[in-house]
Coordinates of C-alpha atoms and ligand atoms in Angstrom, one line a residue:
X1 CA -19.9 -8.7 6.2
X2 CA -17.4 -11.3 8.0
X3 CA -14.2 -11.7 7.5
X4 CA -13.7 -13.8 4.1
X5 CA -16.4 -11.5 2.6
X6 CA -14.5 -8.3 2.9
X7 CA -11.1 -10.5 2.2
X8 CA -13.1 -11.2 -1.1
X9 CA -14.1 -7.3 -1.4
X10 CA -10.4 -6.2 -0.8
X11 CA -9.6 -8.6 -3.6
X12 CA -11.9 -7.6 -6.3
X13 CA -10.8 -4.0 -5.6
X14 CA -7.0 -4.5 -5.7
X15 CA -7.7 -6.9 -9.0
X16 CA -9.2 -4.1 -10.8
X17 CA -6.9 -1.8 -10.1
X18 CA -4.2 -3.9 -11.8
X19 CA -6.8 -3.8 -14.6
X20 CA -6.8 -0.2 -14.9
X21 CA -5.4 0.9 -18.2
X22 CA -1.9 2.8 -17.7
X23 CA -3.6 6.7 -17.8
X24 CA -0.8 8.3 -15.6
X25 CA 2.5 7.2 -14.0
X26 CA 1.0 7.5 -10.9
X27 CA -1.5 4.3 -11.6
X28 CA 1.6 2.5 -13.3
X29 CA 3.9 3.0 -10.2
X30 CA 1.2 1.9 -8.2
X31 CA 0.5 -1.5 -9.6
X32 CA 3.8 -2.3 -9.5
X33 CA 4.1 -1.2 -6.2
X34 CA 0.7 -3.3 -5.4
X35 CA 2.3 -6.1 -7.4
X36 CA 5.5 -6.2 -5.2
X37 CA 3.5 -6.3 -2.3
X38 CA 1.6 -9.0 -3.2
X39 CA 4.5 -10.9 -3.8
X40 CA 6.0 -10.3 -0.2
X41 CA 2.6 -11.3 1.4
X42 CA 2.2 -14.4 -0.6
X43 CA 5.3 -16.2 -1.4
X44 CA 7.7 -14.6 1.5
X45 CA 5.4 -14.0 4.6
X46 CA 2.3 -16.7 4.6
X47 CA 4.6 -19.3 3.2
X48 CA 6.9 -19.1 6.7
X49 CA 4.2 -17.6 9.3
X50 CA 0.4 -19.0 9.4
X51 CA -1.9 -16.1 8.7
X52 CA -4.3 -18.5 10.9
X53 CA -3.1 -19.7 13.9
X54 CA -1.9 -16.1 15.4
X55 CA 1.4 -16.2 14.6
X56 CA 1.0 -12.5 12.7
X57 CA -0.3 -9.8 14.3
X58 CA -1.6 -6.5 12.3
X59 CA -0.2 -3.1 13.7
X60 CA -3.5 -0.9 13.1
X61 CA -3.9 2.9 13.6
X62 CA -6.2 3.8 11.6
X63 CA -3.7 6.0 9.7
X64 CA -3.9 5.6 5.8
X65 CA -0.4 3.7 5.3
X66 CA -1.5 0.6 7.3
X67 CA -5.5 1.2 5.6
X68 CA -3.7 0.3 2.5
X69 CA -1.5 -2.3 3.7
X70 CA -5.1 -3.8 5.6
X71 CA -6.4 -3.5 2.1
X72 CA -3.3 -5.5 0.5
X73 CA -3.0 -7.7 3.7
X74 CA -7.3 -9.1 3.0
X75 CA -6.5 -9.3 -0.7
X76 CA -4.1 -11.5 -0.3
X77 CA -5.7 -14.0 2.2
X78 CA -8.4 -14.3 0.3
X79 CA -5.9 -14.8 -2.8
X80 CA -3.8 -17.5 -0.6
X81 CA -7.2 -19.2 0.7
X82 CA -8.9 -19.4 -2.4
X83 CA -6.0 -20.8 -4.3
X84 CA -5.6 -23.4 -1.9
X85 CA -9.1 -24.2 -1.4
X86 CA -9.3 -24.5 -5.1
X87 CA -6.5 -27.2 -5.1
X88 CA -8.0 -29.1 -2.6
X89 CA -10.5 -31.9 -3.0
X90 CA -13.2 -30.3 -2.1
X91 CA -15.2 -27.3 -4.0
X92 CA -14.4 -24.2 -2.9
X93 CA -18.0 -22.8 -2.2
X94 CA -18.4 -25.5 0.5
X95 CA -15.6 -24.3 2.4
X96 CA -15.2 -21.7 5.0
X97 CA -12.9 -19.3 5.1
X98 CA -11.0 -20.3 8.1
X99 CA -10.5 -17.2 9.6
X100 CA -13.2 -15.1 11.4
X101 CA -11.4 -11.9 13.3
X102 CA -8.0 -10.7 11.9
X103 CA -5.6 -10.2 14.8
X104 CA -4.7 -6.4 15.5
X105 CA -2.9 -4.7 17.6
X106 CA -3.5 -0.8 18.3
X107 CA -0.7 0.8 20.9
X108 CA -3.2 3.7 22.7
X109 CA -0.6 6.1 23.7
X110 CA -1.4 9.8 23.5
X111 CA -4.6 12.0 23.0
X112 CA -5.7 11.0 20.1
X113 CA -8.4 12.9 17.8
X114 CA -12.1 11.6 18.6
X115 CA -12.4 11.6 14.6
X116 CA -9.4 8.8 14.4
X117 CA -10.5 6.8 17.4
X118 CA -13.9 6.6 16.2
X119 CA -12.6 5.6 12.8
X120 CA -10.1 3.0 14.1
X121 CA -13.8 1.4 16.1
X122 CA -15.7 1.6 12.5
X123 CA -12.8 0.3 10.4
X124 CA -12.5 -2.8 12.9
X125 CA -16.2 -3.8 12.8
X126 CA -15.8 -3.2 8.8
X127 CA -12.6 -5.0 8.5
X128 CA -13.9 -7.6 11.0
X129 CA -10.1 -7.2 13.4
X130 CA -9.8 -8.4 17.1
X131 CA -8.2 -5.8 17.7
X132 CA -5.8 -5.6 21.2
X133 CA -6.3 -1.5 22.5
X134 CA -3.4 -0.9 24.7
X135 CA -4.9 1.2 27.7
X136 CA -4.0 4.5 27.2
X137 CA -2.7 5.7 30.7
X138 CA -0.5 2.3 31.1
X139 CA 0.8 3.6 27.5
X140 CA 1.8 7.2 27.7
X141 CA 4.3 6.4 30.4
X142 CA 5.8 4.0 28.4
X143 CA 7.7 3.8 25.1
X144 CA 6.3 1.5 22.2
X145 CA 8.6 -1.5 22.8
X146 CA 7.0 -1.7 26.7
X147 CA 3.9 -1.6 24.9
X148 CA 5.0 -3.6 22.4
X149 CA 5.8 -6.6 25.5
X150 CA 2.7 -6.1 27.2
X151 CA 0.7 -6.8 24.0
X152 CA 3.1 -10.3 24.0
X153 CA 2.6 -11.2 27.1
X154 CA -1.1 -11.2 26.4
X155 CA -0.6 -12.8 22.6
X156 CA 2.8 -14.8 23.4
X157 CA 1.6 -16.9 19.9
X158 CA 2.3 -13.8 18.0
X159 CA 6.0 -14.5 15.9
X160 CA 5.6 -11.9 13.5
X161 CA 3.9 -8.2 13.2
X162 CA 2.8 -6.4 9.6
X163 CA 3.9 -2.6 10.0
X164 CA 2.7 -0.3 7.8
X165 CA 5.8 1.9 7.4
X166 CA 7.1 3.2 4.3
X167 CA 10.7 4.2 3.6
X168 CA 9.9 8.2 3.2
X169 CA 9.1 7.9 6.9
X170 CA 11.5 8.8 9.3
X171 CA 13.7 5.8 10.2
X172 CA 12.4 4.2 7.0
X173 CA 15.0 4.4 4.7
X174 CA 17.6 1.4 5.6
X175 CA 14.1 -0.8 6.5
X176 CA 13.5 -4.4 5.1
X177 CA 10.8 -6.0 4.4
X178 CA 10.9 -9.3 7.0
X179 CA 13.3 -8.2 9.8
X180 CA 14.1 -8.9 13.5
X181 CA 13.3 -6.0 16.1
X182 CA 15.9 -4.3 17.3
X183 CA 17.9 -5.5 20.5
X184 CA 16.4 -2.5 22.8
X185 CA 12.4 -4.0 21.6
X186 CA 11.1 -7.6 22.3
X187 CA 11.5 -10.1 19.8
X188 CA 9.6 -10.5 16.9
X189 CA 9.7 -10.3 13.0
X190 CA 8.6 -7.1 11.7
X191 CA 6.8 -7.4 8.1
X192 CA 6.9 -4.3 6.3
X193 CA 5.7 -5.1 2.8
X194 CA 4.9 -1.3 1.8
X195 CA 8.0 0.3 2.4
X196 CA 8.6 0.6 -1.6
X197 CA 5.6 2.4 -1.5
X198 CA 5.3 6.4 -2.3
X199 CA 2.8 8.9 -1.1
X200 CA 0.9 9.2 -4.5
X201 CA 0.4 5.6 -4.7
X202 CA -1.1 5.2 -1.2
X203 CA -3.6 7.9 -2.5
X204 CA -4.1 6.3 -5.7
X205 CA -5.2 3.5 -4.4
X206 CA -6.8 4.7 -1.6
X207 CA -9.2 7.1 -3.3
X208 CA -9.9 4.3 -5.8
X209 CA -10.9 1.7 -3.2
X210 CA -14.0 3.9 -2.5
X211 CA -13.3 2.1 1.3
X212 CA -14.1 5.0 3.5
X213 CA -11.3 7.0 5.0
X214 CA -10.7 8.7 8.5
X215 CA -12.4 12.4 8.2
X216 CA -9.3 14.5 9.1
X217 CA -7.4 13.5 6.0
X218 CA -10.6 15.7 4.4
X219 CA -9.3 18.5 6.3
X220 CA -6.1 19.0 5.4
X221 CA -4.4 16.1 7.5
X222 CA -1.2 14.3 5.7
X223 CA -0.1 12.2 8.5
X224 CA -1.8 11.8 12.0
X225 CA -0.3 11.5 15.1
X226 CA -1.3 13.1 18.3
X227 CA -3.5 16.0 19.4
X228 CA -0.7 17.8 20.5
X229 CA 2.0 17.0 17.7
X230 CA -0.2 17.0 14.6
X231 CA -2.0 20.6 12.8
X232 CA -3.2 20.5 9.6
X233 CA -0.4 20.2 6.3
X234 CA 0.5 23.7 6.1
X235 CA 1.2 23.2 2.4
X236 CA -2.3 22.6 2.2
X237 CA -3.3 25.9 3.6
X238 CA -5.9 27.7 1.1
X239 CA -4.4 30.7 2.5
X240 CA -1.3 31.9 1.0
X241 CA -0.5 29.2 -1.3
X242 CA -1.3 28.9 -5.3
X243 CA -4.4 26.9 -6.1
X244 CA -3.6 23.1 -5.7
X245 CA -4.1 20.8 -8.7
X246 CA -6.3 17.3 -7.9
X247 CA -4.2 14.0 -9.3
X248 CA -6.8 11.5 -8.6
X249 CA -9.5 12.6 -10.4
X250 CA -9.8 10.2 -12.4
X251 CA -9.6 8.0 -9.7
X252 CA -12.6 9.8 -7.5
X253 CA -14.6 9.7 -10.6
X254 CA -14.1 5.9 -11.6
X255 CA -13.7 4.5 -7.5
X256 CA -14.3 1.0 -7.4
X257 CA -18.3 0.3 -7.2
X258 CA -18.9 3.6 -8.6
X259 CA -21.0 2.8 -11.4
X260 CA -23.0 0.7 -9.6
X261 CA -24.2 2.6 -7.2
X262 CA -24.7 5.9 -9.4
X263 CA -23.9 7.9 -6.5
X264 CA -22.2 11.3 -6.6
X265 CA -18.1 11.2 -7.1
X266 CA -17.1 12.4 -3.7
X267 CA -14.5 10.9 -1.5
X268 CA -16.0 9.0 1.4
X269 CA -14.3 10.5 4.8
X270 CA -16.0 9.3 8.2
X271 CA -17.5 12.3 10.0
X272 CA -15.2 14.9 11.6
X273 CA -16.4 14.7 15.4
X274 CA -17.8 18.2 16.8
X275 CA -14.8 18.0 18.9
X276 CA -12.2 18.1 17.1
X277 CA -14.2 21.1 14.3
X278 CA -13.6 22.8 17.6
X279 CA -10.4 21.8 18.1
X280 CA -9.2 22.6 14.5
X281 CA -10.6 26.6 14.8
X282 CA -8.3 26.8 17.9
X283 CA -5.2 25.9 16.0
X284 CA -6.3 27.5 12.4
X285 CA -8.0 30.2 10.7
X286 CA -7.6 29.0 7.2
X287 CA -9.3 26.5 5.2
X288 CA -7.5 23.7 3.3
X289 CA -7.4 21.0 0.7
X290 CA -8.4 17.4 1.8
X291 CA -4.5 15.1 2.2
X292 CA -5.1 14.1 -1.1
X293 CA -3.8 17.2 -3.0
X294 CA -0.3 16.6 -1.4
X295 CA 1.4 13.8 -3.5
X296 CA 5.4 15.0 -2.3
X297 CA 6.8 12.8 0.2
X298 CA 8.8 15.2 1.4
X299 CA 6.5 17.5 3.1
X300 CA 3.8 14.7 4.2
X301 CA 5.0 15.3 8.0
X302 CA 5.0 18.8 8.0
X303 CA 1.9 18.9 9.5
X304 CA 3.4 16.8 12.5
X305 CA 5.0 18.8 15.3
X306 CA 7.6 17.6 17.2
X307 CA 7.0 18.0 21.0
X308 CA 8.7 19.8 23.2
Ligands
ATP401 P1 -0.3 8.4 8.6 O1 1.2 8.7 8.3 O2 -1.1 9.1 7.6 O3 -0.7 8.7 10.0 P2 0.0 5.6 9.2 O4 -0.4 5.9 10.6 O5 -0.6 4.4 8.6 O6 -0.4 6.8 8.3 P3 2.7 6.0 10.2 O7 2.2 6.9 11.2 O8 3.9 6.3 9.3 O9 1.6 5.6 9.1 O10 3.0 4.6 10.9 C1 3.6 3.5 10.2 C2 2.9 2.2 10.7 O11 3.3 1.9 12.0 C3 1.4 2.2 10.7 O12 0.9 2.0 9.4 C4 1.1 1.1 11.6 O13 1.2 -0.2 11.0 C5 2.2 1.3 12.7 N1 1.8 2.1 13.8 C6 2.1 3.4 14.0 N2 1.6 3.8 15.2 C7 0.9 2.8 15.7 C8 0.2 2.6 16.9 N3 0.0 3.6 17.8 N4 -0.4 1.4 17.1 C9 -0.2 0.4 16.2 N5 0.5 0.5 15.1 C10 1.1 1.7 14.8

């Protein structure tokens, strides 16, 4: 699949889930929070910066906020070329989509989980992203703006950078959508177009897309970040704590594509790497429900230790 084929995919995935009929709050929030979005991407952000030419980059960990912002971001090109390419003179189907690797940008800082890493390298052949690795031992001496300037010094076309953050996250709250950097980081415009969104949503819509998702959220991961600063959500814990309810069924059971392929209703997670199975029976002795069973925003970082 190239590029304007999975932007096509990503559209015909987010369309029918506008379609979905209103079953729970949860899907009603969520196409409104997809809606919004949309709107940001198409009449605020690709009106001012090309989507084309380099000017916006994609941050890209592989983490599920920016998987559904990715998700949003193809959508919407494909929306914003195939609108225009219906308006022009031309029929569309003899055009090409005039973009053929999405500009990414992936700061490499810490040990990260084999799982993730191998995930982020699947996801960008999927998703068909350039994607800029930062080498990880420049990286973990440096903080994220340094990384941040050596990533524009390579790109210096890049204006503007689409962040998945949310405003549940920590220094998310006072966010806005298109903003400069702050004086201590180079300059750039920071596009944050999913900070309205909540934790259910992003599973929602997620589990719905039937897109595959990194392996450790299967485990009992809510957030990722490093080996050493992220376990398992503890809330999630099968030991000790009541028997969790599942709020996407409906969603697992009725994934986009689903019906098509008659295959079995199971979420698709990429493999959790040997390594890190290892890894997780060093830091645990207790099983626990896949991310997905945690919907309160609350406690999606309790999982992520802070170093120290
Ligand atoms: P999760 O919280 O489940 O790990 P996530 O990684 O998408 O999901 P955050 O960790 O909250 O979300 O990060 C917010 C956003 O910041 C990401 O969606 C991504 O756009 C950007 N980001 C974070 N870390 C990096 C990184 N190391 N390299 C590039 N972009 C990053």
């Amino acid at each position: 699949m190239g590029l304007g084929e999975i932007s096509e995919l990503c559209y015909r995935i987010t369309e029918s889930y506008l379609q979905l009929p209103n079953r729970t709050d949860i899907i009603t929030e969520t196409k409104d929070a997809i809606r919004l979005t949309r709107e940001y991407l198409l009449d605020d952000i690709f009106t001012r910066w090309s989507p084309i030419n380099g000017q916006i980059s994609f941050s890209y960990n592989g983490g599920k906020d920016c998987q559904v912002l990715l998700l949003l971001y193809l959508s919407c090109l494909w929306e914003f070329f195939y609108i225009n390419g219906k308006t022009s003179q031309f029929d569309y189907e003899y055009q090409k989509f005039p973009m053929k690797l999405l500009p990414t940008v992936f700061i490499d800082q810490d040990a990260t989980f084999i799982t993730l890493e191998k995930f982020i390298s699947e996801t960008s052949q999927r998703y068909s992203l350039s994607l800029y690795e930062s080498r990880r031992e420049v990286s973990k001496n440096q903080n994220m703006a340094d990384s941040f300037r050596d990533f524009l010094k390579i790109y210096p076309e890049t204006e503007a950078i689409v962040i998945g953050i949310r405003h549940t996250d920590p220094y998310g709250e006072s966010l806005k959508p298109i903003q400069k950097t702050d004086s201590n980081w180079p300059e750039f415009i920071r596009l944050q177009p999913l900070l309205h969104w909540k934790l259910a949503s992003i599973w929602s819509f997620l589990l719905f897309s039937n897109e595959p998702i990194c392996g450790l959220y299967g485990v009992g991961f809510t957030s990722i970040g490093s080996m050493e600063s992220t376990v398992p959500n503890p809330y999630l814990s099968k030991k000790g704590n009541d028997v969790l309810p599942l709020q996407f069924e409906w969603e697992i059971n009725n994934a986009f594509g689903k019906e098509k392929e008659g295959e079995t209703k199971t979420v698709h997670v990429s493999n959790l790497e040997e390594s890190d199975q290892e890894w997780l029976a060093t830091v645990t002795d207790s099983d626990y429900y896949p991310g997905w069973y945690l919907i309160d925003d609350s406690i999606e970082r309790a999982g992520r230790i802070k170093k120290g």
